[in-house]
mmCIF file of C-alpha atoms in Angstrom:
data_model
loop_
_atom_site.group_PDB
_atom_site.id
_atom_site.type_symbol
_atom_site.label_atom_id
_atom_site.label_comp_id
_atom_site.label_asym_id
_atom_site.label_seq_id
_atom_site.Cartn_x
_atom_site.Cartn_y
_atom_site.Cartn_z
ATOM 1 C CA MET A 755 -27.226 40.142 13.885
ATOM 2 C CA ARG A 756 -28.703 36.782 12.975
ATOM 3 C CA PHE A 757 -26.957 36.933 9.592
ATOM 4 C CA ILE A 758 -23.567 37.517 11.248
ATOM 5 C CA HIS A 759 -24.135 34.589 13.615
ATOM 6 C CA THR A 760 -25.099 32.334 10.689
ATOM 7 C CA LEU A 761 -22.078 33.513 8.695
ATOM 8 C CA ALA A 762 -19.750 32.882 11.646
ATOM 9 C CA LEU A 763 -21.209 29.409 12.167
ATOM 10 C CA ALA A 764 -20.859 28.565 8.469
ATOM 11 C CA ALA A 765 -17.265 29.806 8.436
ATOM 12 C CA SER A 766 -16.342 27.747 11.484
ATOM 13 C CA VAL A 767 -17.870 24.626 9.953
ATOM 14 C CA PHE A 768 -16.153 25.244 6.609
ATOM 15 C CA PHE A 769 -12.736 26.071 8.006
ATOM 16 C CA GLY A 770 -12.983 23.339 10.597
ATOM 17 C CA ALA A 771 -13.682 20.798 7.873
ATOM 18 C CA VAL A 772 -10.817 22.071 5.755
ATOM 19 C CA SER A 773 -8.302 21.830 8.573
ATOM 20 C CA MET A 774 -9.422 18.388 9.723
ATOM 21 C CA ALA A 775 -6.829 15.776 8.925
ATOM 22 C CA ALA A 776 -7.019 12.043 9.384
ATOM 23 C CA ASP A 777 -5.674 10.643 12.652
ATOM 24 C CA SER A 778 -5.234 7.170 11.162
ATOM 25 C CA VAL A 779 -5.411 5.494 7.774
ATOM 26 C CA HIS A 780 -8.714 4.038 8.940
ATOM 27 C CA GLU A 781 -10.330 7.432 8.296
ATOM 28 C CA ILE A 782 -9.285 7.408 4.626
ATOM 29 C CA ALA A 783 -11.173 6.040 1.613
ATOM 30 C CA MET A 784 -9.832 4.984 -1.780
ATOM 31 C CA LYS A 785 -11.007 3.323 -4.958
ATOM 32 C CA SER A 786 -10.053 -0.263 -5.664
ATOM 33 C CA ILE A 787 -8.456 -1.114 -8.983
ATOM 34 C CA ASP A 788 -11.967 -2.249 -9.979
ATOM 35 C CA GLY A 789 -13.378 1.203 -9.175
ATOM 36 C CA LYS A 790 -15.166 0.188 -5.976
ATOM 37 C CA ASP A 791 -15.113 2.375 -2.867
ATOM 38 C CA VAL A 792 -12.770 1.051 -0.196
ATOM 39 C CA LYS A 793 -12.804 2.425 3.329
ATOM 40 C CA LEU A 794 -9.485 1.645 4.944
ATOM 41 C CA SER A 795 -11.445 1.238 8.189
ATOM 42 C CA GLU A 796 -12.195 -2.234 6.775
ATOM 43 C CA TYR A 797 -8.623 -3.066 7.815
ATOM 44 C CA LYS A 798 -8.889 -2.045 11.489
ATOM 45 C CA GLY A 799 -7.022 -4.583 13.588
ATOM 46 C CA LYS A 800 -4.803 -5.590 10.652
ATOM 47 C CA VAL A 801 -1.193 -4.659 9.921
ATOM 48 C CA LEU A 802 -0.859 -3.053 6.493
ATOM 49 C CA LEU A 803 2.073 -2.941 4.106
ATOM 50 C CA ILE A 804 1.213 -0.126 1.695
ATOM 51 C CA VAL A 805 3.379 0.134 -1.421
ATOM 52 C CA ASN A 806 3.224 2.502 -4.395
ATOM 53 C CA VAL A 807 3.749 0.237 -7.400
ATOM 54 C CA ALA A 808 4.511 0.440 -11.122
ATOM 55 C CA SER A 809 4.499 -2.137 -13.913
ATOM 56 C CA GLN A 810 7.415 -0.819 -15.972
ATOM 57 C CA CYS A 811 9.986 -0.132 -13.255
ATOM 58 C CA GLY A 812 13.310 -1.792 -12.575
ATOM 59 C CA LEU A 813 11.850 -2.700 -9.175
ATOM 60 C CA THR A 814 8.664 -4.275 -10.560
ATOM 61 C CA ASN A 815 9.978 -7.743 -9.689
ATOM 62 C CA GLN A 816 9.258 -6.803 -6.045
ATOM 63 C CA TYR A 817 5.710 -7.940 -6.823
ATOM 64 C CA THR A 818 7.085 -11.478 -6.370
ATOM 65 C CA GLN A 819 8.157 -10.766 -2.781
ATOM 66 C CA LEU A 820 4.989 -8.765 -2.061
ATOM 67 C CA GLN A 821 2.836 -11.695 -3.161
ATOM 68 C CA ALA A 822 4.945 -14.168 -1.143
ATOM 69 C CA LEU A 823 4.654 -11.924 1.921
ATOM 70 C CA HIS A 824 0.897 -11.699 1.364
ATOM 71 C CA GLU A 825 0.613 -15.483 1.190
ATOM 72 C CA LYS A 826 2.768 -16.009 4.287
ATOM 73 C CA TYR A 827 1.194 -13.364 6.534
ATOM 74 C CA ALA A 828 -2.438 -12.966 5.417
ATOM 75 C CA ASP A 829 -3.646 -15.530 7.975
ATOM 76 C CA LYS A 830 -1.695 -13.695 10.690
ATOM 77 C CA GLY A 831 -3.486 -10.408 10.023
ATOM 78 C CA VAL A 832 -1.249 -8.660 7.483
ATOM 79 C CA VAL A 833 -2.686 -7.030 4.361
ATOM 80 C CA VAL A 834 -0.452 -5.942 1.489
ATOM 81 C CA ILE A 835 -1.980 -3.048 -0.470
ATOM 82 C CA GLY A 836 -0.611 -2.050 -3.871
ATOM 83 C CA VAL A 837 -1.193 1.536 -4.974
ATOM 84 C CA PRO A 838 -0.268 2.195 -8.631
ATOM 85 C CA CYS A 839 1.350 5.534 -9.415
ATOM 86 C CA ASN A 840 2.623 7.005 -12.695
ATOM 87 C CA GLN A 841 4.642 9.891 -11.213
ATOM 88 C CA PHE A 842 8.095 8.327 -11.537
ATOM 89 C CA GLY A 843 9.348 8.093 -15.096
ATOM 90 C CA GLY A 844 5.864 7.375 -16.436
ATOM 91 C CA GLN A 845 6.360 3.743 -15.413
ATOM 92 C CA GLU A 846 2.682 3.006 -14.743
ATOM 93 C CA PRO A 847 0.979 4.368 -17.874
ATOM 94 C CA GLY A 848 -1.701 1.692 -18.212
ATOM 95 C CA THR A 849 -5.358 1.755 -17.312
ATOM 96 C CA GLU A 850 -6.565 0.070 -14.149
ATOM 97 C CA THR A 851 -7.685 -2.918 -16.236
ATOM 98 C CA GLU A 852 -4.249 -3.198 -17.863
ATOM 99 C CA ILE A 853 -2.498 -2.900 -14.495
ATOM 100 C CA LYS A 854 -4.732 -5.558 -12.926
ATOM 101 C CA THR A 855 -4.194 -7.925 -15.857
ATOM 102 C CA PHE A 856 -0.419 -7.400 -15.759
ATOM 103 C CA CYS A 857 -0.229 -8.024 -12.010
ATOM 104 C CA SER A 858 -2.403 -11.116 -12.041
ATOM 105 C CA THR A 859 -0.887 -12.768 -15.129
ATOM 106 C CA LYS A 860 2.793 -11.911 -14.602
ATOM 107 C CA TYR A 861 2.979 -12.072 -10.776
ATOM 108 C CA SER A 862 -0.239 -13.856 -9.678
ATOM 109 C CA VAL A 863 -1.052 -10.888 -7.431
ATOM 110 C CA SER A 864 -4.005 -11.624 -5.166
ATOM 111 C CA PHE A 865 -3.532 -8.870 -2.559
ATOM 112 C CA PRO A 866 -5.708 -5.737 -2.753
ATOM 113 C CA MET A 867 -4.793 -3.259 -5.473
ATOM 114 C CA MET A 868 -6.124 0.283 -5.533
ATOM 115 C CA SER A 869 -6.735 2.661 -8.421
ATOM 116 C CA LYS A 870 -3.852 4.760 -9.664
ATOM 117 C CA VAL A 871 -3.146 7.861 -7.546
ATOM 118 C CA LYS A 872 -0.631 10.656 -7.158
ATOM 119 C CA VAL A 873 1.674 10.198 -4.174
ATOM 120 C CA ASN A 874 3.401 13.613 -4.300
ATOM 121 C CA GLY A 875 2.556 17.221 -5.094
ATOM 122 C CA ASP A 876 -0.674 18.832 -6.220
ATOM 123 C CA GLY A 877 -3.489 16.327 -6.246
ATOM 124 C CA GLN A 878 -1.684 13.765 -4.102
ATOM 125 C CA HIS A 879 -4.033 11.282 -2.502
ATOM 126 C CA GLU A 880 -4.959 11.842 1.137
ATOM 127 C CA LEU A 881 -3.445 8.457 2.018
ATOM 128 C CA TYR A 882 0.001 9.598 0.955
ATOM 129 C CA SER A 883 -0.373 12.956 2.687
ATOM 130 C CA PHE A 884 -1.103 11.003 5.856
ATOM 131 C CA LEU A 885 1.643 8.391 5.420
ATOM 132 C CA LYS A 886 4.346 10.975 4.765
ATOM 133 C CA SER A 887 3.312 13.381 7.513
ATOM 134 C CA HIS A 888 3.040 10.605 10.116
ATOM 135 C CA SER A 889 6.303 8.777 9.441
ATOM 136 C CA ASP A 890 9.747 9.565 10.836
ATOM 137 C CA LYS A 891 10.886 10.603 7.363
ATOM 138 C CA LYS A 892 8.517 13.325 6.155
ATOM 139 C CA ASP A 893 10.021 13.680 2.661
ATOM 140 C CA ASP A 894 8.141 13.076 -0.556
ATOM 141 C CA ILE A 895 7.977 9.559 -1.944
ATOM 142 C CA SER A 896 11.274 9.121 -3.787
ATOM 143 C CA TRP A 897 10.374 6.413 -6.325
ATOM 144 C CA ASN A 898 8.154 3.431 -7.035
ATOM 145 C CA PHE A 899 7.920 0.693 -4.395
ATOM 146 C CA GLU A 900 8.360 2.842 -1.283
ATOM 147 C CA LYS A 901 6.864 0.885 1.600
ATOM 148 C CA PHE A 902 4.918 1.832 4.722
ATOM 149 C CA VAL A 903 4.094 -0.548 7.549
ATOM 150 C CA VAL A 904 0.906 0.595 9.286
ATOM 151 C CA GLY A 905 -0.056 -0.841 12.660
ATOM 152 C CA LYS A 906 -3.400 -2.298 13.705
ATOM 153 C CA ASP A 907 -4.318 1.144 15.064
ATOM 154 C CA GLY A 908 -3.913 2.777 11.639
ATOM 155 C CA LYS A 909 -0.713 4.625 12.583
ATOM 156 C CA VAL A 910 2.518 4.520 10.564
ATOM 157 C CA ALA A 911 4.952 2.092 12.200
ATOM 158 C CA ALA A 912 7.802 2.177 9.651
ATOM 159 C CA ARG A 913 8.833 3.491 6.245
ATOM 160 C CA PHE A 914 11.225 1.816 3.824
ATOM 161 C CA ALA A 915 13.036 3.020 0.722
ATOM 162 C CA PRO A 916 12.113 1.661 -2.715
ATOM 163 C CA ARG A 917 15.208 -0.546 -3.025
ATOM 164 C CA THR A 918 14.500 -2.207 0.329
ATOM 165 C CA LYS A 919 12.972 -5.516 -0.672
ATOM 166 C CA PRO A 920 9.614 -6.487 0.837
ATOM 167 C CA ASP A 921 11.197 -9.592 2.386
ATOM 168 C CA ALA A 922 14.189 -7.705 3.824
ATOM 169 C CA GLU A 923 14.979 -8.454 7.455
ATOM 170 C CA GLU A 924 14.062 -4.927 8.607
ATOM 171 C CA VAL A 925 10.679 -4.998 6.841
ATOM 172 C CA ILE A 926 9.804 -8.384 8.321
ATOM 173 C CA ALA A 927 10.929 -7.181 11.771
ATOM 174 C CA ALA A 928 8.668 -4.107 11.497
ATOM 175 C CA ILE A 929 5.707 -6.261 10.430
ATOM 176 C CA GLU A 930 6.321 -8.766 13.244
ATOM 177 C CA ALA A 931 6.617 -5.951 15.812
ATOM 178 C CA ALA A 932 3.369 -4.370 14.574
ATOM 179 C CA LEU A 933 1.598 -7.728 14.843
ATOM 180 C CA LYS A 934 2.575 -7.970 18.535
ATOM 181 C CA LYS A 935 1.053 -4.596 19.441
#
């Protein structure tokens, strides 16, 4: 009888852990582009603009607007986070060191960059599982430079298509609205 009780307890712990999903991005951890552990809880109380990025994409010049947005809004509590991904046309084939060098030398990127992850399918990072499942549009990420505005509470506030520029009126409006909450 004791064995059955122990087995039932172990099963409930195991299956409970498997079914647990994050309630906010603040419960998710990543690796920085330098390989350091980053708990997104470090950004509680901040508005995040999370963007899957690539160095060899026709949209790569959006780094310019992302950096400008970072410079304009960092003091107001906005953090831009770049998340490299090589799932779209193999447009981010480099190592983390190569990506970091490219971003800093070509675009003077100073906002946080994470290590390369998968944003769709098998092996997708937990962050992207959360972002997609908690936005109005639940579809897979369609291409590089898809953008998510995340509120101070760690909840998805808005999602924008890759071709929507970071400084587009609707992106700025979503960021400003999230700052007021």
